[in-house]
Amino acid sequence: MRYWVVYVAGAKAQVNYSIGKQKGIWGLKKITSQSQINNMQVGDQIIFVQQLKWQSINGDVPKGFPKFLKDPQQFKGIVSEIVIGEITKGYYQDSSIVWQDNEYRHRFNFKIKEQVTNVLFNMEEFGSELIEATLKSIKSGGDACFVGNNKIINFTKLDDFGLDIDPNEFKDFSVNEGYVKFIENHKYLERNRKIVKLKKQKVLTSQKCLKCEICGFDFADFYGEELGQGFAECHHINPLSESGNVKTKLSDLIIICANCHKMIHRRKPWLSPQELKDIVENQKSKIRSV
């Protein structure tokens, strides 16, 4: 399967992008002699990457970010939206009115298959081919650039890349949790999934993996990246059932595998993460000594 990418940036481009999504048409004002858009075929996959923003957690913004970056490794951050579509009509020229500011006569048609907002976008997540092609699309003014023939994204897992909140809030982000609510006479402790997602995102950004902080198990290592990448559970260091209505910070959560999570909750009172970690280390020592 063949993949293409278009980078969308700027207020005018985003207005036209919304119109293009509604009508299933994308157009360019002009193309250069290096453009490959005329090689588009029906059935090819098109990826729209909208507005890359730098994450403060990665340090100072690189000079020339994002358009004039020389190192593709620095082309990373959060994109406002990724849309994946399928080409329904390859390259053609048409001057009929679709957008108000220009005719954008170099066109192709597509249908949307998947879309997600606030996506962590870097070489580790999406691979060098897509990152380099997206950077090329920026430098060419939004031309459709050929990515390659490899599968870029598992559509069924695209939502795993999405964030509900701004990752620039890593340091100060907190949410209220633990207050009691009743649904059909059943008692529940209110939890907030946003902070769990952001905790995983922070660890992935800094460590490139989600290893259990108790036993070191990594789902991606064991099951392979296609199935295990980005999967883990989170555990509240201070149980909500005991702490009540509290403001939960990222530092109040740990990354944990399903087995260790079950073991922590097996006893009452629950084991602390350090207590379970000591048990695991003790068992490992016994196994090594055999």
XYZ file of C-alpha atoms in Angstrom:
290
model
C 0.000 0.000 0.000
C 1.295 3.466 -0.925
C 1.238 6.392 1.518
C 1.295 10.155 1.000
C 1.378 13.005 3.503
C 0.226 16.636 3.455
C 1.194 19.112 6.159
C -1.421 21.757 6.992
C -0.337 24.966 8.761
C -1.469 28.574 9.043
C -4.916 30.078 9.563
C -5.827 30.224 5.863
C -4.706 26.645 5.249
C -6.738 25.419 8.210
C -9.905 27.099 6.913
C -9.377 25.476 3.520
C -8.529 22.200 5.244
C -11.940 22.162 6.952
C -13.659 22.766 3.616
C -11.537 20.098 1.958
C -12.420 17.519 4.612
C -16.125 18.216 4.198
C -15.991 17.910 0.412
C -13.306 15.227 0.186
C -11.097 17.376 -2.067
C -7.602 18.743 -1.589
C -5.945 21.230 -3.895
C -2.679 23.091 -4.394
C -2.157 26.503 -5.948
C 0.960 25.369 -7.773
C 3.341 22.441 -7.885
C 7.057 22.319 -8.591
C 8.956 20.156 -11.037
C 9.978 17.961 -8.083
C 6.367 17.271 -7.083
C 5.192 13.668 -7.304
C 1.492 14.398 -6.842
C 0.707 13.348 -10.419
C 1.725 9.804 -9.427
C -1.169 9.496 -6.961
C -3.436 6.534 -7.597
C -6.892 5.491 -6.471
C -6.550 3.393 -3.323
C -3.403 5.146 -2.073
C -3.519 6.340 1.547
C -3.273 10.052 2.353
C -2.221 11.359 5.776
C -2.997 14.964 6.723
C -0.832 16.299 9.557
C -2.148 19.546 11.005
C -0.057 22.120 12.861
C 2.913 20.746 14.804
C 3.585 22.365 18.193
C 6.756 22.019 20.232
C 6.552 20.464 23.713
C 8.242 22.462 26.454
C 9.201 19.182 28.143
C 11.679 18.645 25.268
C 13.592 21.814 26.150
C 14.055 24.993 24.146
C 12.423 25.276 20.743
C 14.997 24.381 18.041
C 16.046 27.169 15.713
C 13.861 27.273 12.607
C 11.184 24.970 14.054
C 9.389 23.457 12.280
C 9.824 24.569 8.662
C 13.569 25.119 8.541
C 14.775 22.229 10.682
C 17.778 20.395 9.297
C 17.662 17.440 11.684
C 14.495 15.292 11.299
C 15.065 13.988 14.843
C 14.057 17.456 16.091
C 10.830 17.346 14.107
C 8.642 16.293 17.007
C 5.888 17.572 19.231
C 2.110 17.510 19.281
C 0.050 17.847 16.109
C -3.461 19.257 16.403
C -4.946 16.535 14.222
C -4.053 13.583 12.040
C -6.499 12.470 9.365
C -5.971 9.313 7.362
C -7.905 8.921 4.145
C -8.021 6.907 0.967
C -7.539 8.452 -2.470
C -10.759 8.132 -4.492
C -9.519 10.119 -7.496
C -5.866 10.654 -8.330
C -4.226 13.876 -9.480
C -6.238 16.077 -11.820
C -6.611 19.773 -12.661
C -9.872 21.627 -12.126
C -10.711 25.343 -11.783
C -14.230 24.982 -10.375
C -14.829 26.915 -7.141
C -14.311 24.961 -3.926
C -12.351 27.455 -1.798
C -13.009 31.190 -1.743
C -9.455 32.566 -1.708
C -8.006 30.658 -4.688
C -8.898 27.984 -7.216
C -6.169 25.515 -6.106
C -6.459 23.714 -9.410
C -4.001 20.849 -8.728
C -6.314 18.426 -6.933
C -7.074 14.947 -5.702
C -10.153 13.467 -4.011
C -10.237 11.372 -0.857
C -12.513 9.846 1.771
C -11.695 9.962 5.475
C -11.013 6.648 7.210
C -9.716 7.753 10.607
C -8.934 10.932 12.500
C -7.676 11.855 15.962
C -6.694 15.094 17.692
C -3.671 16.074 19.807
C -1.246 13.403 18.659
C 2.302 12.800 19.862
C 4.283 13.058 16.627
C 7.904 11.964 16.419
C 10.227 9.505 14.728
C 9.852 6.900 17.470
C 6.068 6.765 17.085
C 5.683 7.077 13.318
C 9.061 6.200 11.812
C 11.611 8.148 9.808
C 9.826 7.838 6.446
C 6.693 9.686 7.576
C 8.602 12.297 9.591
C 10.960 13.113 6.718
C 8.113 13.242 4.182
C 6.092 15.545 6.472
C 9.079 17.859 6.844
C 9.413 17.857 3.053
C 5.716 18.757 2.738
C 6.224 21.745 5.051
C 9.193 23.012 3.066
C 7.291 22.625 -0.212
C 4.356 24.688 1.031
C 1.984 21.811 1.725
C 2.572 19.636 -1.331
C 1.490 15.999 -1.108
C 4.738 14.103 -0.566
C 5.243 10.402 -1.099
C 6.040 8.497 2.100
C 6.570 4.944 0.905
C 4.945 1.553 0.589
C 5.207 0.430 4.209
C 2.299 0.364 6.611
C 2.574 3.563 8.633
C -0.199 3.284 11.199
C -2.449 0.549 12.471
C -5.805 2.308 12.053
C -7.386 0.402 14.934
C -4.715 1.778 17.279
C -4.689 5.374 16.091
C -6.634 6.531 19.161
C -3.778 5.292 21.351
C -1.737 8.252 20.114
C -4.370 10.826 21.042
C -4.279 13.102 24.068
C -7.196 14.882 25.677
C -5.036 17.627 27.176
C -2.069 19.793 26.349
C 1.162 17.845 26.997
C 2.928 21.129 27.772
C 1.154 20.897 31.139
C 3.233 17.854 32.180
C 4.853 19.575 35.172
C 1.839 21.243 36.754
C -1.065 19.111 35.612
C -3.415 17.765 38.281
C -7.050 16.693 38.497
C -9.629 16.233 41.229
C -10.375 12.584 41.991
C -11.781 10.411 44.744
C -15.098 12.072 45.469
C -18.051 9.729 45.877
C -20.844 9.474 43.325
C -23.860 7.186 43.172
C -25.220 5.615 39.994
C -28.374 3.525 40.366
C -27.689 3.095 44.104
C -24.130 1.870 43.512
C -21.235 3.761 45.070
C -18.300 4.791 42.857
C -15.089 6.727 43.395
C -14.661 9.318 40.657
C -11.509 8.823 38.573
C -10.084 10.964 35.809
C -8.709 9.115 32.765
C -6.980 12.199 31.393
C -4.224 12.156 33.976
C -3.616 8.439 33.373
C -3.213 9.063 29.650
C -0.898 12.004 30.262
C 1.204 10.028 32.762
C 1.786 7.357 30.124
C 2.560 10.022 27.548
C 5.109 11.709 29.793
C 6.913 8.431 30.489
C 6.853 7.467 26.802
C 8.292 10.841 25.845
C 11.135 10.693 28.351
C 11.922 6.956 28.423
C 10.576 5.730 25.033
C 8.864 2.787 26.748
C 6.377 1.880 29.492
C 8.172 -0.448 31.897
C 6.486 -1.614 35.070
C 8.049 0.321 37.948
C 7.722 -2.744 40.178
C 9.102 -5.657 38.133
C 10.406 -3.994 34.952
C 8.032 -5.821 32.596
C 7.623 -4.091 29.207
C 4.628 -5.139 27.083
C 6.298 -3.894 23.883
C 9.422 -5.985 24.527
C 7.438 -9.124 25.317
C 4.587 -8.926 22.793
C 6.250 -6.816 20.108
C 5.760 -3.129 19.336
C 2.726 -3.563 17.075
C 0.705 -5.130 19.889
C 2.382 -3.974 23.094
C 3.653 -0.440 22.402
C 2.037 2.132 24.681
C 0.219 -0.435 26.813
C 0.476 -0.437 30.608
C -1.632 0.341 33.642
C -1.367 3.144 36.183
C -1.615 2.813 39.953
C -2.410 5.527 42.501
C 0.348 5.482 45.116
C -2.182 6.744 47.661
C -5.420 4.753 47.155
C -8.421 6.943 46.376
C -10.519 4.815 48.702
C -8.369 6.079 51.579
C -7.424 9.571 50.441
C -10.945 10.651 49.457
C -11.474 13.752 47.329
C -7.935 14.845 46.421
C -6.030 16.647 43.694
C -4.012 13.984 41.868
C -0.667 14.959 40.308
C 1.376 13.002 37.777
C 3.854 12.139 40.525
C 1.022 10.394 42.412
C 0.836 7.702 39.711
C 3.219 4.908 38.748
C 3.410 2.787 35.603
C 2.624 -0.811 36.456
C 1.933 -4.109 34.678
C -1.379 -5.917 35.133
C 0.128 -8.695 37.281
C 1.780 -6.340 39.759
C -1.363 -4.233 39.867
C -3.370 -7.307 40.870
C -0.808 -8.261 43.520
C -0.852 -4.798 45.093
C -4.628 -5.019 45.491
C -4.689 -8.630 46.667
C -4.147 -7.821 50.345
C -5.910 -5.446 52.677
C -4.452 -3.075 53.536
C -2.953 -2.905 50.057
C 0.762 -3.300 49.588
C 2.691 -0.153 48.818
C 4.641 -0.112 45.531
C 7.904 -0.327 47.468
C 6.680 -3.296 49.524
C 5.753 -5.218 46.378
C 9.013 -4.222 44.706
C 10.934 -5.638 47.690
C 8.971 -8.899 47.384
C 9.748 -9.122 43.663
C 13.454 -8.435 44.206
C 13.561 -11.030 46.977
C 11.969 -13.643 44.699
C 14.391 -12.809 41.896
C 17.309 -13.277 44.297
C 16.003 -16.701 45.307
C 15.685 -17.745 41.656
C 19.208 -16.548 40.843
C 20.655 -18.462 43.784
C 19.125 -21.782 42.698
